Each structure stands twice: as structure tokens, then as C-alpha cells.
XYZ file of N, CA and C in Angstrom:
528
model
N -17.213 -11.846 39.067
C -16.303 -10.813 38.635
C -15.923 -11.055 37.184
N -16.107 -10.043 36.342
C -15.809 -10.180 34.923
C -14.511 -9.495 34.545
N -14.037 -9.866 33.407
C -12.821 -9.266 32.887
C -13.172 -8.364 31.723
N -12.479 -7.284 31.597
C -12.633 -6.391 30.457
C -11.392 -6.549 29.596
N -11.616 -6.878 28.348
C -10.506 -7.030 27.426
C -10.506 -5.817 26.505
N -9.434 -5.115 26.481
C -9.298 -3.941 25.640
C -8.388 -4.300 24.479
N -8.941 -4.229 23.291
C -8.156 -4.510 22.096
C -7.935 -3.178 21.386
N -6.710 -2.826 21.199
C -6.394 -1.584 20.517
C -5.840 -1.932 19.147
N -6.484 -1.387 18.150
C -6.069 -1.652 16.787
C -4.756 -0.933 16.489
N -3.851 -1.646 15.888
C -2.579 -1.071 15.497
C -2.548 -1.002 13.979
N -2.356 0.186 13.472
C -2.207 0.367 12.035
C -0.723 0.338 11.711
N -0.357 -0.498 10.774
C 1.042 -0.597 10.378
C 1.388 0.591 9.494
N 2.229 1.450 10.022
C 2.643 2.614 9.252
C 3.935 2.294 8.518
N 4.161 3.000 7.435
C 5.361 2.796 6.634
C 6.391 3.855 6.977
N 7.623 3.439 7.004
C 8.732 4.358 7.254
C 9.642 4.366 6.029
N 10.156 5.536 5.727
C 11.048 5.670 4.576
C 12.390 6.209 5.049
N 13.438 5.497 4.706
C 14.791 5.982 4.920
C 15.257 6.512 3.566
N 15.111 7.821 3.373
C 15.367 8.444 2.070
C 16.769 8.126 1.552
N 17.763 8.258 2.398
C 19.143 8.020 1.962
C 19.323 6.581 1.469
N 18.796 5.638 2.237
C 18.934 4.232 1.858
C 18.142 3.930 0.581
N 16.964 4.519 0.462
C 16.156 4.292 -0.730
C 16.844 4.859 -1.970
N 17.430 6.042 -1.858
C 18.155 6.627 -2.993
C 19.352 5.756 -3.361
N 20.054 5.225 -2.365
C 21.184 4.333 -2.647
C 20.721 3.095 -3.414
N 19.596 2.512 -2.999
C 19.056 1.336 -3.700
C 18.676 1.694 -5.137
N 17.982 2.814 -5.286
C 17.547 3.244 -6.621
C 18.757 3.446 -7.527
N 19.764 4.170 -7.032
C 20.963 4.439 -7.839
C 21.684 3.144 -8.214
N 21.774 2.208 -7.285
C 22.431 0.927 -7.573
C 21.669 0.153 -8.653
N 20.360 0.163 -8.574
C 19.553 -0.554 -9.566
C 19.608 0.159 -10.914
N 19.602 1.487 -10.906
C 19.679 2.236 -12.165
C 20.962 1.909 -12.936
N 22.043 1.634 -12.213
C 23.308 1.306 -12.874
C 23.240 -0.023 -13.633
N 22.366 -0.915 -13.174
C 22.271 -2.238 -13.810
C 20.854 -2.513 -14.327
N 20.120 -1.463 -14.673
C 18.709 -1.650 -15.046
C 18.537 -2.573 -16.252
N 19.534 -2.664 -17.131
C 19.427 -3.556 -18.282
C 19.399 -5.022 -17.869
N 19.813 -5.330 -16.635
C 19.767 -6.704 -16.137
C 18.362 -7.109 -15.673
N 17.490 -6.142 -15.522
C 16.130 -6.432 -15.069
C 15.258 -6.777 -16.266
N 14.607 -7.909 -16.152
C 13.751 -8.404 -17.235
C 12.321 -8.426 -16.731
N 11.422 -7.955 -17.581
C 10.000 -7.941 -17.229
C 9.424 -9.349 -17.392
N 8.693 -9.785 -16.380
C 8.017 -11.083 -16.412
C 6.519 -10.849 -16.238
N 5.731 -11.494 -17.072
C 4.278 -11.311 -16.978
C 3.660 -12.166 -15.884
N 4.342 -13.239 -15.473
C 3.796 -14.046 -14.381
C 4.910 -14.847 -13.718
N 5.080 -14.622 -12.428
C 6.046 -15.373 -11.628
C 5.387 -15.748 -10.306
N 4.732 -16.890 -10.288
C 3.983 -17.321 -9.106
C 4.869 -17.415 -7.870
N 6.113 -17.831 -8.048
C 6.997 -18.032 -6.900
C 7.338 -16.724 -6.170
N 7.090 -15.589 -6.796
C 7.367 -14.308 -6.137
C 6.127 -13.679 -5.516
N 4.986 -14.315 -5.657
C 3.758 -13.784 -5.048
C 3.943 -13.701 -3.541
N 3.626 -12.539 -2.976
C 3.753 -12.352 -1.539
C 5.104 -11.823 -1.086
N 6.130 -11.941 -1.939
C 7.418 -11.333 -1.587
C 7.299 -9.835 -1.832
N 8.179 -9.070 -1.225
C 8.070 -7.624 -1.305
C 8.984 -7.018 -2.357
N 8.545 -5.902 -2.901
C 9.336 -5.108 -3.831
C 10.566 -4.570 -3.091
N 11.693 -4.561 -3.753
C 12.941 -4.073 -3.152
C 12.887 -2.594 -2.801
N 12.034 -1.836 -3.476
C 12.018 -0.395 -3.255
C 10.877 0.070 -2.362
N 9.640 -0.268 -2.709
C 8.505 0.242 -1.921
C 8.127 -0.669 -0.765
N 8.640 -1.890 -0.761
C 8.408 -2.882 0.300
C 6.967 -3.370 0.374
N 6.179 -3.127 -0.665
C 4.835 -3.692 -0.721
C 4.892 -5.050 -1.402
N 3.913 -5.919 -1.126
C 3.919 -7.237 -1.777
C 3.867 -7.119 -3.298
N 4.649 -7.955 -3.944
C 4.679 -7.970 -5.409
C 3.423 -8.628 -5.962
N 2.946 -8.095 -7.042
C 1.865 -8.727 -7.789
C 2.533 -9.692 -8.766
N 2.218 -10.982 -8.724
C 2.937 -11.936 -9.572
C 2.685 -11.744 -11.069
N 1.742 -10.870 -11.438
C 1.409 -10.670 -12.840
C 2.187 -9.556 -13.510
N 3.214 -9.033 -12.901
C 4.033 -8.022 -13.542
C 5.183 -7.636 -12.642
N 6.353 -8.186 -12.928
C 7.520 -7.998 -12.056
C 8.752 -7.794 -12.926
N 9.608 -6.864 -12.507
C 10.939 -6.743 -13.093
C 11.892 -7.480 -12.173
N 12.706 -8.366 -12.764
C 13.539 -9.254 -11.955
C 14.929 -9.372 -12.559
N 15.935 -9.303 -11.678
C 17.259 -9.761 -12.082
C 17.488 -11.038 -11.281
N 18.687 -11.502 -11.155
C 18.911 -12.777 -10.456
C 18.578 -12.728 -8.976
N 18.675 -11.546 -8.345
C 18.508 -11.470 -6.894
C 17.324 -10.621 -6.445
N 16.997 -9.580 -7.176
C 16.031 -8.611 -6.706
C 14.817 -8.526 -7.631
N 13.673 -8.256 -7.006
C 12.436 -8.079 -7.761
C 11.866 -6.702 -7.449
N 11.349 -6.048 -8.483
C 10.803 -4.706 -8.347
C 9.426 -4.679 -9.010
N 8.494 -4.003 -8.343
C 7.156 -3.886 -8.928
C 7.190 -2.936 -10.121
N 6.172 -3.023 -10.948
C 6.095 -2.204 -12.157
C 6.113 -0.723 -11.820
N 5.349 -0.323 -10.808
C 5.262 1.097 -10.484
C 6.624 1.655 -10.072
N 7.342 0.957 -9.216
C 8.663 1.439 -8.800
C 9.638 1.463 -9.970
N 9.586 0.461 -10.834
C 10.482 0.439 -11.986
C 10.229 1.662 -12.861
N 8.951 1.949 -13.116
C 8.617 3.099 -13.960
C 8.907 4.425 -13.267
N 8.625 4.524 -11.968
C 8.781 5.788 -11.240
C 10.230 6.135 -10.912
N 11.073 5.129 -10.678
C 12.420 5.409 -10.173
C 13.559 4.906 -11.060
N 13.314 3.857 -11.816
C 14.407 3.247 -12.579
C 14.370 3.663 -14.045
N 13.224 3.612 -14.644
C 13.087 3.822 -16.079
C 12.691 5.257 -16.428
N 13.098 6.211 -15.622
C 12.797 7.611 -15.860
C 14.089 8.417 -15.736
N 14.144 9.559 -16.415
C 15.364 10.371 -16.337
C 15.600 10.911 -14.933
N 14.583 11.567 -14.382
C 14.719 12.175 -13.057
C 13.640 11.597 -12.145
N 14.056 10.856 -11.153
C 13.107 10.188 -10.266
C 12.841 10.949 -8.979
N 13.570 12.028 -8.709
C 13.452 12.714 -7.424
C 12.066 13.303 -7.184
N 11.410 13.808 -8.232
C 10.032 14.304 -8.070
C 9.093 13.172 -7.670
N 9.244 12.023 -8.314
C 8.408 10.861 -7.968
C 8.675 10.392 -6.545
N 9.945 10.438 -6.138
C 10.301 10.043 -4.778
C 9.687 11.003 -3.756
N 9.697 12.285 -4.062
C 9.102 13.266 -3.157
C 7.587 13.061 -3.044
N 6.937 12.742 -4.144
C 5.494 12.456 -4.120
C 5.223 11.239 -3.243
N 6.043 10.204 -3.391
C 5.903 8.987 -2.595
C 6.079 9.292 -1.103
N 7.114 10.050 -0.768
C 7.376 10.396 0.639
C 6.228 11.219 1.228
N 5.733 12.175 0.466
C 4.618 13.010 0.927
C 3.380 12.167 1.154
N 3.130 11.248 0.252
C 1.960 10.368 0.370
C 2.061 9.479 1.606
N 3.227 8.906 1.844
C 3.414 8.041 3.012
C 3.284 8.858 4.295
N 3.864 10.038 4.313
C 3.776 10.905 5.489
C 2.323 11.293 5.773
N 1.583 11.651 4.743
C 0.166 12.015 4.888
C -0.636 10.829 5.419
N -0.398 9.658 4.860
C -1.115 8.456 5.285
C -0.796 8.131 6.739
N 0.465 8.264 7.140
C 0.842 7.996 8.527
C 0.157 8.965 9.482
N 0.067 10.221 9.095
C -0.609 11.212 9.945
C -2.098 10.889 10.072
N -2.724 10.529 8.952
C -4.140 10.143 8.997
C -4.342 8.873 9.815
N -3.388 7.939 9.744
C -3.473 6.714 10.548
C -3.417 7.042 12.034
N -2.557 7.989 12.405
C -2.497 8.425 13.805
C -3.819 9.051 14.233
N -4.390 9.908 13.385
C -5.681 10.547 13.687
C -6.791 9.502 13.826
N -6.778 8.509 12.945
C -7.782 7.452 12.977
C -7.653 6.635 14.266
N -6.426 6.273 14.637
C -6.211 5.506 15.868
C -6.676 6.291 17.092
N -6.359 7.575 17.119
C -6.790 8.423 18.243
C -8.311 8.523 18.286
N -8.955 8.645 17.144
C -10.420 8.718 17.099
C -11.060 7.416 17.558
N -10.473 6.296 17.145
C -10.998 5.005 17.593
C -10.920 4.891 19.103
N -9.803 5.333 19.650
C -9.603 5.264 21.095
C -10.604 6.178 21.818
N -10.844 7.351 21.260
C -11.699 8.343 21.904
C -13.189 8.089 21.663
N -13.542 7.796 20.415
C -14.965 7.739 20.052
C -15.496 6.339 19.781
N -14.638 5.342 19.720
C -15.092 3.972 19.454
C -15.781 3.865 18.115
N -17.012 3.360 18.131
C -17.737 3.147 16.880
C -18.333 4.429 16.306
N -18.324 5.498 17.030
C -18.894 6.754 16.549
C -17.869 7.578 15.786
N -17.150 6.942 14.932
C -16.074 7.609 14.202
C -16.623 8.223 12.914
N -16.037 9.303 12.503
C -16.448 10.024 11.307
C -16.009 9.248 10.062
N -16.959 8.915 9.194
C -16.651 8.162 7.972
C -15.726 8.959 7.058
N -15.792 10.293 7.132
C -14.908 11.113 6.304
C -13.438 10.864 6.643
N -13.145 10.661 7.921
C -11.774 10.373 8.340
C -11.303 9.043 7.749
N -12.170 8.045 7.760
C -11.805 6.740 7.191
C -11.590 6.865 5.685
N -12.468 7.619 5.016
C -12.307 7.831 3.578
C -11.004 8.561 3.266
N -10.670 9.577 4.046
C -9.414 10.302 3.823
C -8.211 9.383 3.994
N -8.298 8.491 4.965
C -7.185 7.578 5.230
C -6.957 6.609 4.071
N -8.011 6.011 3.559
C -7.854 4.937 2.582
C -7.995 5.355 1.120
N -8.708 6.437 0.843
C -8.956 6.825 -0.545
C -7.647 7.041 -1.291
N -7.584 6.493 -2.478
C -6.439 6.557 -3.388
C -5.271 5.654 -2.992
N -5.403 4.890 -1.899
C -4.376 3.902 -1.583
C -4.652 2.629 -2.376
N -3.601 1.907 -2.697
C -3.773 0.638 -3.399
C -4.237 -0.441 -2.421
N -4.784 -1.489 -2.969
C -5.189 -2.630 -2.151
C -3.996 -3.145 -1.342
N -2.827 -3.221 -1.960
C -1.627 -3.698 -1.262
C -1.272 -2.801 -0.086
N -1.405 -1.483 -0.254
C -1.097 -0.555 0.837
C -2.078 -0.725 1.995
N -3.350 -0.919 1.665
C -4.363 -1.099 2.708
C -4.133 -2.417 3.440
N -3.833 -3.476 2.703
C -3.557 -4.769 3.347
C -2.315 -4.684 4.226
N -1.312 -3.924 3.800
C -0.112 -3.752 4.612
C -0.445 -3.008 5.897
N -1.391 -2.073 5.810
C -1.724 -1.236 6.961
C -2.651 -1.938 7.950
N -3.691 -2.631 7.465
C -4.707 -3.184 8.368
C -4.910 -4.688 8.238
N -4.164 -5.343 7.371
C -4.315 -6.788 7.206
C -5.244 -7.134 6.053
N -5.485 -8.415 5.909
C -6.307 -8.891 4.803
C -7.791 -8.725 5.120
N -8.615 -8.567 4.078
C -10.051 -8.402 4.315
C -10.690 -9.693 4.809
N -11.830 -9.538 5.485
C -12.603 -10.705 5.923
C -13.265 -11.379 4.723
N -13.639 -10.561 3.734
C -14.175 -11.090 2.476
C -13.810 -10.118 1.371
N -13.761 -10.629 0.158
C -13.374 -9.784 -0.974
C -14.061 -10.313 -2.217
N -14.582 -9.397 -3.039
C -15.253 -9.805 -4.271
C -14.869 -8.909 -5.417
N -14.965 -9.468 -6.604
C -14.617 -8.726 -7.803
C -15.843 -8.664 -8.710
N -16.028 -7.513 -9.319
C -17.158 -7.295 -10.211
C -16.621 -6.941 -11.596
N -17.502 -6.585 -12.508
C -17.083 -6.208 -13.860
C -16.324 -4.893 -13.858
N -15.572 -4.673 -14.927
C -14.890 -3.410 -15.193
C -13.859 -3.031 -14.127
N -13.224 -4.002 -13.507
C -12.161 -3.730 -12.561
C -12.611 -3.196 -11.216
N -13.880 -3.403 -10.873
C -14.393 -2.929 -9.589
C -14.361 -4.080 -8.592
N -13.815 -3.809 -7.393
C -13.737 -4.802 -6.330
C -14.211 -4.172 -5.034
N -14.599 -5.031 -4.104
C -14.978 -4.557 -2.770
C -14.538 -5.592 -1.749
N -14.086 -5.087 -0.612
C -13.673 -5.969 0.476
C -14.209 -5.456 1.787
N -14.371 -6.368 2.729
C -14.839 -6.002 4.063
C -13.731 -6.239 5.064
N -13.487 -5.210 5.865
C -12.482 -5.261 6.901
C -13.135 -4.946 8.233
N -12.591 -5.528 9.282
C -13.013 -5.179 10.639
C -11.902 -4.335 11.238
N -12.252 -3.086 11.517
C -11.306 -2.146 12.107
C -11.734 -1.933 13.547
N -11.118 -2.659 14.439
C -11.505 -2.721 15.838
C -12.965 -3.171 15.905
N -13.904 -2.318 16.302
C -15.322 -2.717 16.348
C -16.116 -2.222 15.151
N -15.447 -1.632 14.190
C -16.118 -1.115 13.002
C -16.004 -2.110 11.856
N -17.103 -2.341 11.182
C -17.075 -3.153 9.976
C -17.221 -2.198 8.802
N -16.229 -2.196 7.913
C -16.251 -1.288 6.774
C -16.145 -2.076 5.473
N -16.712 -1.484 4.449
C -16.576 -2.032 3.106
C -15.766 -1.022 2.310
N -14.682 -1.488 1.714
C -13.803 -0.622 0.948
C -13.940 -1.005 -0.522
N -14.246 -0.004 -1.339
C -14.457 -0.202 -2.772
C -13.215 0.231 -3.542
N -12.913 -0.527 -4.586
C -11.724 -0.287 -5.399
C -12.100 -0.245 -6.878
N -11.343 0.514 -7.619
C -11.383 0.468 -9.075
C -9.952 0.237 -9.514
N -9.730 -0.879 -10.187
C -8.392 -1.278 -10.622
C -7.413 -1.284 -9.455
N -7.876 -1.836 -8.318
C -7.078 -2.058 -7.114
C -6.665 -0.768 -6.396
N -7.377 0.333 -6.655
C -7.146 1.594 -5.940
C -8.438 1.989 -5.259
N -8.367 2.326 -3.961
C -9.552 2.626 -3.175
C -10.281 3.860 -3.704
N -11.589 3.706 -3.895
C -12.417 4.828 -4.358
C -13.320 5.356 -3.255
N -13.759 4.466 -2.334
C -14.586 4.935 -1.209
C -14.681 3.865 -0.146
N -15.072 4.331 1.045
C -15.262 3.446 2.195
C -16.657 3.703 2.739
N -17.358 2.619 3.071
C -18.672 2.759 3.686
C -18.708 1.926 4.970
N -19.453 2.422 5.944
C -19.667 1.658 7.171
C -20.761 0.645 6.921
N -20.623 -0.516 7.509
C -21.652 -1.557 7.365
C -22.365 -1.717 8.679
């Protein structure tokens, strides 16, 4: 008698509490002069940005004594006159990604390895490496090439995919 092990892939979706995020942004905007740009802070590698909650890149961080913010959030929400348009773009992007993640999970459950590559491309295209790692974990292997081009291999349930990046933003996904 054999056992059947069913492994269901869980995609980590992001949730946004708009009210809380606006409160954080407004509080930081009041003291933005206290934030100093650092070109390298190894001790903050792997810690999360106070606003977007993605892992900080140690090669560019705005920091005060207690909080660290990634460059993109600082530019999009703190160092701009009106950040509400940028916040709406961020919310729409997260909502779209979550919906595609649900569709992808349902397809994996229904079709297994016979999944449409277009769905995978829609899910990951234009997401940053940090967003993809937050959603599906770290790659099994990762390599860097000239001109800011990188590629990593991930195992998504029974699918092996290669995700290509240009300057740490996904450009395409291929099945292996």
C-alpha cells in the first residue's frame, strides 16, 4: 500500500492596509530631513522596508535612527509633492498580482504541469526580483550576465521555470 503526498504550492500574496500605510507615509514625511541616504549598509540586508515591506537592498537605503526605507518608496511617497497617485498605482499593481496569483494557483491545482506559460508570464512580468522572492521564495539557482541581465530558476510545484530579469525586473519566464 502506497501513500500519495499532495503538495500544494502557496503563493505569498501581499496585503495593503491603505489607512495604516498613509499614516506611516505622513509620519515619515513630517521628519523626512532626518532620513539620510546610505550607499551601503550590510547590517540592514534582508530587513524589510517600513513602507512596502519588501527586503531592503543594502546598496541604497534611507535611514533615520529607527526606520529604513527603500529608494523606491522614498522617491514615490516621501520625496514627492503628491504621493497619492503613486500609492494608487502600487495598490492596483498588488491587487492585480494577487488576482493573477489566485488564477495561477487554481490552474496548478486543475492542470498540473500543463499550465499556460502566458499565465506565468502575466504573473511575474514587470515584478522586481524582491517581489518574486517574497511571493515564491528564493531561486534554486541564479546567475548574472552583462548589462544588468540576470536569470534564476525556480521550482513552482512540479514546474521548473527560468525567470529572466533586466536590472532586477522580470522581463520573461520560460518553462524548462
